Tab-separated table of C-alpha atoms and ligand atoms in Angstrom:
chain	number	residue	atom	x	y	z
A	1	UNK	CA	-6.457	11.979	6.344
A	2	UNK	CA	-5.553	15.143	6.175
A	3	UNK	CA	-9.154	16.634	7.077
A	4	UNK	CA	-7.504	19.049	9.821
A	5	UNK	CA	-4.804	20.479	7.655
A	6	UNK	CA	-2.761	23.138	8.958
A	7	UNK	CA	-0.540	25.055	6.321
A	8	UNK	CA	2.600	27.069	7.098
A	9	UNK	CA	3.672	29.877	4.773
A	10	UNK	CA	6.951	28.649	7.194
A	11	UNK	CA	7.849	27.140	9.507
A	12	UNK	CA	11.014	25.595	11.740
A	13	UNK	CA	9.833	21.979	11.403
A	14	UNK	CA	6.583	20.328	10.519
A	15	UNK	CA	7.024	17.599	12.640
A	16	UNK	CA	8.351	19.419	15.932
A	17	UNK	CA	5.041	21.397	15.580
A	18	UNK	CA	3.253	18.372	15.147
A	19	UNK	CA	4.582	16.697	17.925
A	20	UNK	CA	3.192	19.624	20.378
A	21	UNK	CA	-0.230	19.119	18.518
A	22	UNK	CA	-0.254	15.799	19.495
A	23	UNK	CA	0.893	16.164	22.626
A	24	UNK	CA	-2.310	18.555	22.881
A	25	UNK	CA	-4.458	16.258	22.034
A	26	UNK	CA	-4.741	16.567	18.080
A	27	UNK	CA	-6.813	14.194	16.410
A	28	UNK	CA	-5.540	11.324	13.908
A	29	UNK	CA	-5.486	12.543	10.618
A	30	UNK	CA	-4.180	15.812	11.243
A	31	UNK	CA	-1.476	17.138	8.823
A	32	UNK	CA	0.644	19.608	9.090
A	33	UNK	CA	2.095	21.308	6.113
A	34	UNK	CA	4.864	24.060	4.328
A	35	UNK	CA	6.887	24.948	1.173
A	36	UNK	CA	9.085	26.582	3.320
A	37	UNK	CA	10.761	24.840	6.372
A	38	UNK	CA	13.603	26.475	7.787
A	39	UNK	CA	15.151	23.567	10.217
A	40	UNK	CA	14.109	20.168	9.095
A	41	UNK	CA	14.595	17.331	11.197
A	42	UNK	CA	15.801	14.052	9.356
A	43	UNK	CA	16.556	10.198	10.572
A	44	UNK	CA	19.374	9.721	12.839
A	45	UNK	CA	19.622	13.233	14.405
A	46	UNK	CA	20.409	14.375	11.090
A	47	UNK	CA	19.061	17.587	9.616
A	48	UNK	CA	17.122	18.088	6.844
A	49	UNK	CA	17.255	21.129	4.062
A	50	UNK	CA	14.837	21.784	1.624
A	51	UNK	CA	15.037	24.709	-0.986
A	52	UNK	CA	12.324	26.824	-0.270
A	53	UNK	CA	9.144	27.247	-2.275
A	54	UNK	CA	10.010	24.020	-4.236
A	55	UNK	CA	9.221	21.135	-2.142
A	56	UNK	CA	6.863	19.926	0.069
A	57	UNK	CA	7.318	19.087	3.950
A	58	UNK	CA	4.467	17.670	5.611
A	59	UNK	CA	3.789	15.475	9.107
A	60	UNK	CA	0.939	13.534	9.806
A	61	UNK	CA	-0.611	12.135	12.896
A	62	UNK	CA	-1.855	8.791	13.231
A	63	UNK	CA	-3.523	7.041	16.184
A	64	UNK	CA	-3.370	3.598	15.418
A	65	UNK	CA	-4.443	0.835	17.954
A	66	UNK	CA	-0.950	-0.856	17.534
A	67	UNK	CA	1.635	-2.333	19.580
A	68	UNK	CA	4.964	-0.923	19.631
A	69	UNK	CA	6.447	-3.448	17.969
A	70	UNK	CA	4.241	-2.809	14.667
A	71	UNK	CA	4.710	1.251	14.275
A	72	UNK	CA	8.069	0.738	12.381
A	73	UNK	CA	5.512	-0.942	9.363
A	74	UNK	CA	4.149	2.500	9.224
A	75	UNK	CA	6.783	4.209	7.796
A	76	UNK	CA	6.940	0.971	4.933
A	77	UNK	CA	3.517	1.816	4.498
A	78	UNK	CA	4.192	5.428	3.665
A	79	UNK	CA	6.868	4.372	1.512
A	80	UNK	CA	4.885	2.284	-0.860
A	81	UNK	CA	2.130	5.122	-0.902
A	82	UNK	CA	5.323	7.660	-2.059
A	83	UNK	CA	6.040	5.282	-4.785
A	84	UNK	CA	2.559	5.217	-6.149
A	85	UNK	CA	1.741	8.610	-6.100
A	86	UNK	CA	5.259	9.630	-7.808
A	87	UNK	CA	4.498	6.905	-10.645
A	88	UNK	CA	0.789	8.227	-11.220
A	89	UNK	CA	1.744	11.814	-10.937
A	90	UNK	CA	5.096	12.020	-13.139
A	91	UNK	CA	5.614	8.658	-14.614
A	92	UNK	CA	8.697	8.257	-12.546
A	93	UNK	CA	9.829	4.816	-11.428
A	94	UNK	CA	11.438	5.406	-7.888
A	95	UNK	CA	13.368	2.647	-5.837
A	96	UNK	CA	12.552	2.369	-2.010
A	97	UNK	CA	15.675	1.561	0.550
A	98	UNK	CA	15.400	0.272	3.292
A	99	UNK	CA	13.424	1.794	5.521
A	100	UNK	CA	12.219	4.870	4.073
A	101	UNK	CA	14.272	6.317	1.708
A	102	UNK	CA	12.542	7.020	-1.893
A	103	UNK	CA	15.807	7.472	-4.644
A	104	UNK	CA	15.654	7.684	-8.388
A	105	UNK	CA	19.240	6.659	-9.417
A	106	UNK	CA	20.672	6.565	-6.135
A	107	UNK	CA	19.312	10.106	-5.372
A	108	UNK	CA	17.117	11.207	-2.478
A	109	UNK	CA	13.755	12.329	-3.625
A	110	UNK	CA	11.689	11.884	-0.534
A	111	UNK	CA	12.525	11.270	2.993
A	112	UNK	CA	10.387	9.833	5.998
A	113	UNK	CA	10.996	9.889	9.307
A	114	UNK	CA	8.434	8.314	12.038
A	115	UNK	CA	8.352	8.975	15.256
A	116	UNK	CA	5.845	7.921	18.332
A	117	UNK	CA	4.956	8.978	21.695
A	118	UNK	CA	3.975	6.508	24.323
A	119	UNK	CA	2.718	5.955	27.313
A	120	UNK	CA	4.110	2.974	29.276
A	121	UNK	CA	3.724	0.140	26.096
A	122	UNK	CA	0.750	2.246	24.850
A	123	UNK	CA	1.362	3.760	21.465
A	124	UNK	CA	-0.234	7.367	21.925
A	125	UNK	CA	0.300	8.889	18.412
A	126	UNK	CA	2.728	8.329	15.563
A	127	UNK	CA	3.847	11.433	13.725
A	128	UNK	CA	5.139	10.437	10.205
A	129	UNK	CA	6.483	13.142	8.313
A	130	UNK	CA	7.936	13.297	4.579
A	131	UNK	CA	10.307	15.612	3.030
A	132	UNK	CA	9.684	16.290	-0.430
A	133	UNK	CA	11.971	17.556	-3.397
A	134	UNK	CA	9.688	18.319	-6.180
A	135	UNK	CA	10.688	21.352	-8.271
A	136	UNK	CA	13.941	22.308	-7.160
A	137	UNK	CA	16.240	22.921	-9.640
A	138	UNK	CA	20.100	20.984	-9.038
A	139	UNK	CA	21.655	24.406	-8.051
A	140	UNK	CA	18.987	24.840	-5.153
A	141	UNK	CA	20.414	22.403	-3.263
A	142	UNK	CA	23.175	22.988	-0.854
A	143	UNK	CA	26.524	21.782	-2.482
A	144	UNK	CA	27.322	19.449	0.095
A	145	UNK	CA	24.268	17.412	-0.642
A	146	UNK	CA	23.729	17.861	-4.383
A	147	UNK	CA	25.661	14.523	-4.920
A	148	UNK	CA	22.950	12.520	-2.687
A	149	UNK	CA	19.743	14.480	-3.344
A	150	UNK	CA	17.486	15.253	-6.492
A	151	UNK	CA	14.034	16.456	-7.472
A	152	UNK	CA	11.304	15.812	-9.620
A	153	UNK	CA	11.374	18.517	-12.111
A	154	UNK	CA	15.390	17.456	-11.897
A	155	UNK	CA	14.321	14.201	-13.581
A	156	UNK	CA	11.833	14.756	-15.786
A	157	UNK	CA	12.348	18.591	-16.707
A	158	UNK	CA	9.130	20.025	-16.129
A	159	UNK	CA	7.312	21.276	-12.801
A	160	UNK	CA	4.921	19.247	-11.055
A	161	UNK	CA	1.647	20.487	-9.060
A	162	UNK	CA	2.638	19.718	-5.347
A	163	UNK	CA	-0.643	19.529	-4.252
A	164	UNK	CA	-1.970	17.068	-6.165
A	165	UNK	CA	1.482	15.174	-5.372
A	166	UNK	CA	0.317	15.452	-1.477
A	167	UNK	CA	-3.416	14.278	-2.548
A	168	UNK	CA	-2.340	11.183	-4.185
A	169	UNK	CA	0.093	10.512	-1.557
A	170	UNK	CA	-2.984	10.621	1.184
A	171	UNK	CA	-4.912	8.929	-1.199
A	172	UNK	CA	-3.180	5.712	-1.214
A	173	UNK	CA	-1.622	6.404	2.477
A	174	UNK	CA	-5.215	5.884	3.534
A	175	UNK	CA	-6.312	2.926	1.466
A	176	UNK	CA	-3.241	1.188	2.041
A	177	UNK	CA	-3.024	1.908	6.158
A	178	UNK	CA	-7.001	0.531	6.145
A	179	UNK	CA	-6.330	-2.313	3.789
A	180	UNK	CA	-3.288	-2.991	6.752
A	181	UNK	CA	-5.781	-2.775	9.616
A	182	UNK	CA	-7.800	-5.062	8.018
A	183	UNK	CA	-5.899	-7.753	6.338
A	184	UNK	CA	-2.118	-7.298	8.091
A	185	UNK	CA	0.933	-6.469	6.884
A	186	UNK	CA	1.690	-9.399	4.283
A	187	UNK	CA	0.481	-7.710	1.254
A	188	UNK	CA	2.224	-4.420	2.185
A	189	UNK	CA	5.036	-6.348	2.424
A	190	UNK	CA	5.052	-8.164	-0.701
A	191	UNK	CA	4.737	-4.310	-2.596
A	192	UNK	CA	7.613	-3.085	-0.354
A	193	UNK	CA	9.490	-5.405	-1.353
A	194	UNK	CA	8.761	-5.640	-4.979
A	195	UNK	CA	10.099	-1.568	-5.492
A	196	UNK	CA	13.356	-2.294	-2.935
A	197	UNK	CA	16.259	-1.506	-4.369
A	198	UNK	CA	18.300	-3.390	-1.701
A	199	UNK	CA	16.517	-6.839	-1.745
A	200	UNK	CA	18.646	-9.105	-3.303
A	201	UNK	CA	21.818	-7.396	-3.425
A	202	UNK	CA	25.013	-6.987	-0.724
A	203	UNK	CA	24.615	-4.193	1.264
A	204	UNK	CA	26.772	-2.430	4.366
A	205	UNK	CA	24.571	-2.051	7.745
A	206	UNK	CA	26.298	0.631	9.789
A	207	UNK	CA	24.525	0.260	13.096
A	208	UNK	CA	23.797	2.535	15.891
A	209	UNK	CA	26.708	1.307	17.442
A	210	UNK	CA	29.103	2.289	14.590
A	211	UNK	CA	29.515	-1.601	14.214
A	212	UNK	CA	28.644	-2.176	10.184
A	213	UNK	CA	27.311	-5.781	9.220
A	214	UNK	CA	28.042	-7.017	5.637
A	215	UNK	CA	25.981	-9.258	3.807
A	216	UNK	CA	23.451	-10.284	1.321
A	217	UNK	CA	19.885	-8.183	2.209
A	218	UNK	CA	17.278	-11.129	1.794
A	219	UNK	CA	14.111	-9.318	2.665
A	220	UNK	CA	11.926	-8.126	5.575
A	221	UNK	CA	9.980	-9.827	8.269
A	222	UNK	CA	6.642	-9.218	9.610
A	223	UNK	CA	7.549	-6.322	11.968
A	224	UNK	CA	9.570	-4.317	9.094
A	225	UNK	CA	12.996	-5.349	10.307
A	226	UNK	CA	15.319	-5.965	7.793
A	227	UNK	CA	17.203	-9.562	7.145
A	228	UNK	CA	20.549	-9.834	6.498
A	229	UNK	CA	22.728	-12.936	5.611
A	230	UNK	CA	26.354	-12.302	6.414
A	231	UNK	CA	28.942	-14.501	4.710
A	232	UNK	CA	28.837	-17.407	7.483
A	233	UNK	CA	25.222	-17.784	6.413
A	234	UNK	CA	23.607	-16.133	9.971
A	235	UNK	CA	20.755	-13.997	9.594
A	236	UNK	CA	20.584	-10.960	11.611
A	237	UNK	CA	17.579	-8.780	12.135
A	238	UNK	CA	18.300	-5.006	11.435
A	239	UNK	CA	15.720	-2.282	13.217
A	240	UNK	CA	17.431	0.924	12.616
A	241	UNK	CA	20.709	1.652	10.371
A	242	UNK	CA	22.181	2.993	7.482
A	243	UNK	CA	22.444	1.016	4.587
A	244	UNK	CA	24.890	1.236	1.281
A	245	UNK	CA	24.509	-1.080	-1.289
A	246	UNK	CA	27.852	-2.295	-2.483
B	1	LIG	C1	15.570	11.533	6.244
B	1	LIG	O1	15.883	11.188	5.237
B	1	LIG	O2	16.378	11.889	7.246
B	1	LIG	C2	14.413	11.448	6.358
B	1	LIG	C3	13.668	12.923	6.678
B	1	LIG	C4	12.608	13.795	6.877
B	1	LIG	C5	11.636	15.099	6.899
B	1	LIG	C6	10.435	15.509	7.102
B	1	LIG	S1	9.982	17.078	6.247
B	1	LIG	C7	8.798	17.072	7.139
B	1	LIG	C8	9.011	16.652	8.452
B	1	LIG	N1	9.304	17.823	9.271
B	1	LIG	C9	10.867	17.574	9.736
B	1	LIG	O3	11.254	18.429	10.655
B	1	LIG	N2	11.292	16.182	9.136
B	1	LIG	C10	10.583	15.751	8.485
């Protein structure tokens, strides 16, 4: 992974660029990376803003031979890889919040956005985008996101080697990805659940249609969907939602 690396001094969105490259046939493992992303995209149509030069935005092309319903598992693999890399490089223990946020004390350090290109029921490409807040100071973030975002520097008081963090994430992602292809999702599921902050807690899940489900987060299933037990004891499978821990 990352053998085909395309670096931009600045770019609108690595995700958008990578989507185009994937449509044009760019191979598995292509990585687009920048430390100045101007119009980043977040999940659920949101924007992703990052202080210039103080973090990394990157998007990775995968061409897995997997069925569509297994693709969300790749987001969870990415989250475990980020978790491991951050712990190794900085010593900080992070929390994973379903499906894809990496938090420390409730504030976001890394966001992950997984998108796919399909043809019929075949997966042509999966694009995994990661935005990482590394060396930003508190005041570098726009006022409106200061209460929800933080950086590794803010937490440790020192600057971190951004390329080492990227290399370490790719190293773990590749290791976990190959293991996943060989052994299946259960090992990843276990690692993910053991670092997930929401599991075992009461949560509110805001669904696409605006409906909110409240209950106990029990874990994830084999597809990576979140299992929520409501107060009547029924289990709901959640594929896409915003989670709030009560
Ligand atoms: C989220 O938490 O909503 C996901 C944020 C994903 C941001 C990354 S930064 C690299 C890639 N390029 C984008 O425009 N978005 C993703």
